[in-house]
Short mmCIF file of C-alpha atoms and ligand atoms in Angstrom, two decimals:
data_model
loop_
_atom_site.label_atom_id
_atom_site.label_comp_id
_atom_site.label_asym_id
_atom_site.label_seq_id
_atom_site.Cartn_x
_atom_site.Cartn_y
_atom_site.Cartn_z
CA MET A 1 -120.83 17.99 -12.80
CA THR A 2 -121.19 17.50 -16.31
CA ILE A 3 -118.47 18.44 -18.68
CA GLN A 4 -120.33 20.62 -20.50
CA GLN A 5 -120.62 22.61 -16.95
CA VAL A 6 -117.08 22.39 -16.56
CA SER A 7 -116.31 24.15 -19.74
CA GLU A 8 -118.61 26.74 -18.32
CA ILE A 9 -116.36 27.46 -15.11
CA LEU A 10 -112.94 27.50 -16.44
CA ASN A 11 -114.62 29.21 -19.69
CA ALA A 12 -112.94 26.71 -21.72
CA GLU A 13 -113.17 26.08 -25.64
CA VAL A 14 -113.84 22.63 -26.93
CA LEU A 15 -111.80 21.01 -29.48
CA THR A 16 -113.25 17.61 -30.54
CA THR A 17 -116.65 16.82 -31.40
CA ALA A 18 -119.10 18.54 -29.16
CA ASP A 19 -120.91 15.80 -28.24
CA LYS A 20 -121.03 13.62 -24.76
CA LEU A 21 -120.37 17.02 -23.28
CA ASP A 22 -123.45 15.47 -20.48
CA THR A 23 -121.16 12.93 -19.65
CA VAL A 24 -120.39 13.45 -15.56
CA VAL A 25 -117.26 13.52 -14.65
CA ASP A 26 -116.99 13.51 -10.14
CA SER A 27 -113.51 13.82 -9.54
CA ALA A 28 -110.24 15.47 -11.45
CA CYS A 29 -106.66 15.89 -11.42
CA GLY A 30 -104.30 18.19 -12.38
CA ALA A 31 -100.80 17.23 -13.38
CA ASP A 32 -97.77 17.57 -15.97
CA LEU A 33 -96.23 14.77 -15.38
CA MET A 34 -97.79 11.38 -16.98
CA SER A 35 -96.29 9.26 -14.53
CA ASP A 36 -98.15 10.55 -11.72
CA VAL A 37 -101.46 10.42 -13.40
CA LEU A 38 -100.28 6.77 -13.86
CA ALA A 39 -99.63 6.21 -10.34
CA PHE A 40 -101.88 8.16 -8.71
CA SER A 41 -105.50 9.23 -10.51
CA ALA A 42 -106.87 5.74 -11.16
CA GLY A 43 -110.92 6.51 -11.12
CA HIS A 44 -110.67 9.93 -11.90
CA ALA A 45 -112.40 11.27 -15.25
CA LEU A 46 -110.82 14.69 -15.85
CA LEU A 47 -107.20 15.63 -16.47
CA LEU A 48 -105.89 19.36 -16.28
CA THR A 49 -102.47 19.39 -17.70
CA GLY A 50 -100.26 21.75 -19.03
CA LEU A 51 -98.30 18.96 -21.33
CA ILE A 52 -99.64 19.55 -24.70
CA ASN A 53 -99.10 16.74 -26.58
CA LEU A 54 -100.20 12.97 -27.94
CA GLN A 55 -98.52 11.29 -24.35
CA ALA A 56 -101.22 13.66 -22.64
CA ILE A 57 -103.86 11.81 -24.65
CA ARG A 58 -102.57 8.33 -24.27
CA THR A 59 -102.44 8.79 -20.53
CA ALA A 60 -106.15 9.61 -20.07
CA GLU A 61 -107.04 6.85 -22.71
CA MET A 62 -104.78 4.06 -20.10
CA MET A 63 -106.54 5.63 -17.52
CA ASP A 64 -110.09 5.40 -18.96
CA MET A 65 -110.51 9.41 -18.58
CA ARG A 66 -113.22 11.20 -19.92
CA ALA A 67 -111.77 14.39 -20.62
CA VAL A 68 -108.55 16.47 -20.91
CA VAL A 69 -108.36 20.24 -20.00
CA PHE A 70 -105.11 21.91 -21.56
CA VAL A 71 -104.48 24.86 -19.32
CA ARG A 72 -103.09 28.59 -19.59
CA GLY A 73 -104.52 29.03 -23.34
CA LYS A 74 -102.06 26.20 -24.78
CA LYS A 75 -103.62 24.91 -28.53
CA PRO A 76 -103.02 21.58 -29.19
CA THR A 77 -101.90 20.40 -32.84
CA GLN A 78 -104.60 18.69 -35.60
CA ASP A 79 -103.17 15.61 -34.81
CA ILE A 80 -103.72 15.67 -30.81
CA ILE A 81 -106.85 16.56 -31.39
CA ASP A 82 -107.43 13.79 -33.75
CA LEU A 83 -106.42 11.09 -31.37
CA ALA A 84 -108.73 12.52 -28.39
CA ASN A 85 -111.41 12.27 -31.08
CA ASP A 86 -110.31 8.88 -32.11
CA ARG A 87 -110.23 7.72 -28.58
CA ASP A 88 -113.36 9.43 -27.18
CA VAL A 89 -111.92 11.66 -25.07
CA ILE A 90 -113.11 15.28 -24.62
CA LEU A 91 -110.83 17.72 -25.09
CA MET A 92 -110.45 21.58 -24.37
CA THR A 93 -108.27 24.32 -23.62
CA THR A 94 -108.63 27.33 -20.87
CA LYS A 95 -107.04 30.37 -20.47
CA HIS A 96 -106.34 29.66 -16.99
CA ASN A 97 -102.82 28.17 -15.72
CA LEU A 98 -103.24 24.92 -13.84
CA TYR A 99 -103.16 26.06 -10.45
CA ALA A 100 -106.36 28.43 -10.71
CA ALA A 101 -108.14 26.02 -13.25
CA CYS A 102 -107.89 23.09 -10.31
CA GLY A 103 -109.08 25.77 -7.63
CA LEU A 104 -111.90 27.07 -9.77
CA LEU A 105 -113.21 23.43 -10.04
CA TYR A 106 -112.59 22.67 -6.71
CA ILE A 107 -114.75 25.47 -5.28
CA ASN A 108 -117.51 24.57 -7.88
CA GLY A 109 -117.88 21.60 -6.14
CA LEU A 110 -115.55 19.09 -8.25
CA HIS A 111 -113.18 17.30 -5.64
CA MET B 1 -104.33 -15.48 -28.22
CA LYS B 2 -100.93 -14.41 -28.84
CA LEU B 3 -100.49 -10.56 -30.33
CA SER B 4 -96.59 -8.97 -31.37
CA TYR B 5 -95.82 -5.57 -31.79
CA THR B 6 -92.58 -3.72 -33.14
CA VAL B 7 -92.10 -0.42 -31.46
CA LEU B 8 -90.35 1.92 -33.26
CA GLU B 9 -86.88 3.75 -32.63
CA GLY B 10 -87.38 7.81 -31.66
CA GLU B 11 -90.77 7.57 -32.56
CA TYR B 12 -91.49 9.79 -28.99
CA ALA B 13 -95.18 10.62 -30.82
CA ARG B 14 -96.00 7.02 -31.35
CA ALA B 15 -94.89 5.81 -28.03
CA GLY B 16 -97.77 4.11 -26.30
CA GLU B 17 -99.76 2.55 -29.57
CA ALA B 18 -98.80 -0.91 -28.97
CA SER B 19 -100.36 -0.40 -25.38
CA SER B 20 -103.58 1.13 -27.02
CA ALA B 21 -103.96 -1.63 -29.26
CA VAL B 22 -104.03 -4.35 -26.79
CA LYS B 23 -106.14 -2.16 -24.24
CA LYS B 24 -108.84 -2.19 -27.17
CA VAL B 25 -108.35 -6.09 -27.53
CA LEU B 26 -108.45 -6.70 -24.02
CA LYS B 27 -111.93 -4.46 -23.71
CA GLN B 28 -113.64 -6.52 -27.15
CA LEU B 29 -112.67 -9.86 -24.97
CA GLY B 30 -114.82 -8.33 -22.30
CA VAL B 31 -111.80 -7.99 -19.71
CA PRO B 32 -112.95 -6.33 -16.63
CA ALA B 33 -112.18 -2.32 -16.57
CA PRO B 34 -109.65 -2.29 -13.77
CA VAL B 35 -107.99 -5.38 -14.98
CA ILE B 36 -107.47 -3.87 -18.23
CA ARG B 37 -106.31 -0.48 -16.58
CA LYS B 38 -103.41 -2.27 -14.73
CA ILE B 39 -102.33 -4.00 -17.53
CA ALA B 40 -102.39 -0.94 -19.53
CA ILE B 41 -100.45 0.92 -17.32
CA ALA B 42 -97.60 -1.40 -16.73
CA MET B 43 -97.38 -1.77 -20.39
CA TYR B 44 -97.79 1.78 -21.51
CA GLU B 45 -94.47 2.93 -19.14
CA ALA B 46 -92.52 -0.09 -20.53
CA GLU B 47 -93.54 0.83 -23.73
CA ILE B 48 -92.34 4.63 -23.18
CA ASN B 49 -89.28 3.03 -22.02
CA MET B 50 -88.08 1.00 -24.87
CA VAL B 51 -88.43 4.52 -26.80
CA ILE B 52 -86.76 7.18 -24.38
CA HIS B 53 -84.20 4.53 -23.29
CA ALA B 54 -83.43 2.13 -25.94
CA ASN B 55 -84.04 1.63 -29.56
CA GLY B 56 -87.47 0.64 -29.98
CA GLY B 57 -87.90 -3.02 -29.57
CA VAL B 58 -90.64 -5.97 -30.15
CA VAL B 59 -93.66 -6.65 -27.49
CA ASP B 60 -94.93 -9.94 -27.20
CA VAL B 61 -98.47 -10.42 -25.82
CA ASP B 62 -100.00 -13.58 -24.78
CA ILE B 63 -103.92 -13.19 -23.71
CA LEU B 64 -104.34 -17.20 -21.70
CA PRO B 65 -107.64 -17.67 -19.85
CA ASP B 66 -106.06 -16.93 -16.36
CA LYS B 67 -103.55 -13.87 -16.88
CA VAL B 68 -102.16 -11.60 -19.53
CA PHE B 69 -98.28 -12.34 -19.79
CA ILE B 70 -96.34 -9.25 -21.47
CA GLN B 71 -92.71 -9.51 -23.04
CA LEU B 72 -90.69 -6.68 -23.95
CA THR B 73 -87.45 -6.90 -25.31
CA ASP B 74 -85.02 -4.37 -26.67
CA THR B 75 -81.24 -3.96 -28.00
CA GLY B 76 -80.80 -1.05 -26.49
CA PRO B 77 -77.94 -0.13 -23.97
CA GLY B 78 -78.93 -2.14 -21.02
CA ILE B 79 -79.56 -1.37 -17.67
CA PRO B 80 -76.39 -1.15 -15.64
CA ASP B 81 -77.80 -1.76 -11.87
CA ILE B 82 -81.27 -2.76 -11.66
CA GLU B 83 -82.11 -2.77 -8.33
CA MET B 84 -81.09 1.13 -8.54
CA ALA B 85 -83.68 1.55 -11.80
CA LYS B 86 -86.17 0.23 -9.56
CA ARG B 87 -86.28 3.29 -7.06
CA GLU B 88 -88.83 5.38 -7.45
CA GLY B 89 -87.62 8.64 -8.06
CA PHE B 90 -84.25 7.16 -10.36
CA SER B 91 -83.78 8.62 -13.66
CA THR B 92 -81.28 8.56 -16.19
CA ALA B 93 -83.68 10.00 -18.50
CA SER B 94 -82.83 13.08 -21.38
CA ASP B 95 -84.87 16.33 -21.41
CA GLU B 96 -86.89 15.16 -24.31
CA ALA B 97 -87.81 12.40 -22.57
CA ARG B 98 -89.19 14.97 -19.87
CA ASP B 99 -90.57 17.11 -22.45
CA LEU B 100 -92.89 13.95 -23.09
CA GLY B 101 -94.04 13.83 -19.59
CA PHE B 102 -91.94 11.17 -18.54
CA GLY B 103 -88.53 10.35 -16.65
CA ALA B 104 -89.35 11.24 -12.86
CA GLY B 105 -88.55 7.71 -12.47
CA MET B 106 -91.49 5.92 -11.46
CA GLY B 107 -92.09 4.11 -14.48
CA ILE B 108 -90.32 0.79 -13.36
CA PRO B 109 -92.66 1.16 -9.86
CA ASN B 110 -95.80 1.84 -11.49
CA MET B 111 -95.21 -1.56 -13.81
CA ILE B 112 -94.27 -3.32 -10.40
CA ARG B 113 -97.72 -1.95 -8.40
CA ASN B 114 -99.71 -2.88 -11.42
CA SER B 115 -98.60 -6.05 -12.30
CA ASP B 116 -98.93 -9.20 -10.71
CA PHE B 117 -95.83 -10.96 -11.91
CA PHE B 118 -92.99 -8.71 -13.08
CA ASN B 119 -88.97 -9.23 -14.15
CA ILE B 120 -86.73 -7.32 -15.56
CA LYS B 121 -83.30 -8.72 -17.16
CA SER B 122 -80.68 -6.49 -18.35
CA GLU B 123 -77.26 -6.63 -20.10
CA VAL B 124 -75.18 -3.83 -20.49
CA GLY B 125 -74.43 -3.26 -23.90
CA LYS B 126 -76.64 -5.71 -25.25
CA GLY B 127 -80.18 -4.79 -23.96
CA THR B 128 -83.39 -5.10 -21.44
CA THR B 129 -86.02 -7.48 -21.69
CA VAL B 130 -89.23 -6.45 -19.19
CA GLU B 131 -91.53 -9.30 -18.55
CA ILE B 132 -95.11 -8.41 -16.92
CA ALA B 133 -98.05 -10.95 -15.61
CA VAL B 134 -101.54 -9.52 -14.76
CA ASN B 135 -104.49 -12.15 -13.63
CA LEU B 136 -107.54 -12.00 -15.15
N1 ADP C 1 -85.75 -0.77 -21.78
C1 ADP C 1 -84.85 0.02 -21.20
N2 ADP C 1 -82.91 0.24 -21.32
C2 ADP C 1 -81.93 1.17 -20.68
N3 ADP C 1 -82.38 1.60 -19.66
C3 ADP C 1 -83.45 1.63 -18.99
C4 ADP C 1 -84.85 1.19 -19.87
N4 ADP C 1 -85.78 1.00 -19.10
C5 ADP C 1 -85.43 1.63 -17.81
N5 ADP C 1 -84.11 1.89 -17.90
C6 ADP C 1 -83.38 2.51 -16.98
O1 ADP C 1 -83.93 2.69 -15.62
C7 ADP C 1 -84.43 4.16 -15.32
C8 ADP C 1 -85.80 4.03 -14.63
O2 ADP C 1 -86.55 3.29 -15.16
P1 ADP C 1 -88.12 4.44 -14.81
O3 ADP C 1 -88.52 3.81 -13.62
O4 ADP C 1 -89.22 3.54 -16.34
O5 ADP C 1 -88.01 5.47 -14.66
P2 ADP C 1 -87.87 6.94 -16.42
O6 ADP C 1 -88.18 6.33 -17.58
O7 ADP C 1 -88.79 7.79 -15.67
O8 ADP C 1 -86.47 7.23 -16.09
C9 ADP C 1 -84.40 4.98 -16.35
O9 ADP C 1 -84.28 6.07 -16.19
C10 ADP C 1 -83.18 3.99 -17.37
O10 ADP C 1 -81.36 4.53 -16.52
MG1 MG C 2 -90.04 5.15 -17.36
#
């Protein structure tokens, strides 16, 4: 699934520079605890989280993830968007909550 | 190659910058991505701990032909019971640390899991030194 398709399924708004949306992601993880992500998500390319701060972007960076989806319609501040742009992490925000967002991607084939 | 970073006290937003800088250098040196990831995870957890449990500190990184050695030294409150601190789930983290997405007592276990050598020395009232080595 491409990141473009992820954004369409989640009806998400892309917040970073809108290039590389054709990047393919083949697995995802949903978590608010960054230590959980650091422990269990090696190899996943997409992080869905309700944690809206710089550490969410840094965690994605450490894990070589391609994109982060902020859930529940939360909008990050500009410094968070800037860091994501700088680290080549695509950032988007969806109105769905974490449970629903993960479920929508799952039933559409992202496991 | 030797690198050194200062981790600032109370700078919750900037915690992780040193780990990010080291990751960039290792990438430039052509270290394989899975190895970089191990180093990044272990160092990031240790760097976060310096900010949320101590008052910042110094990180020294030595990149050798066969391994990367990282030493993180702080002069914070120290750890009274290291065996306890190593246990998954043990945490004395503040609400502020939890708001960051950390403080679930998984940091030290994550460091151990991702390193080929791990050592933590601590003295209450004096500070803590964490040593991490990952083979290249
Ligand atoms: N640099 C440090 N200075 C003082 N105490 C520390 C330090 N690092 C870890 N600790 C202690 O060890 C515990 C476990 O650390 P960790 O496994 O990273 O979990 P967490 O950071 O989620 O609490 C911490 O809650 C804290 O009590
Ligand atoms: Mg920790």
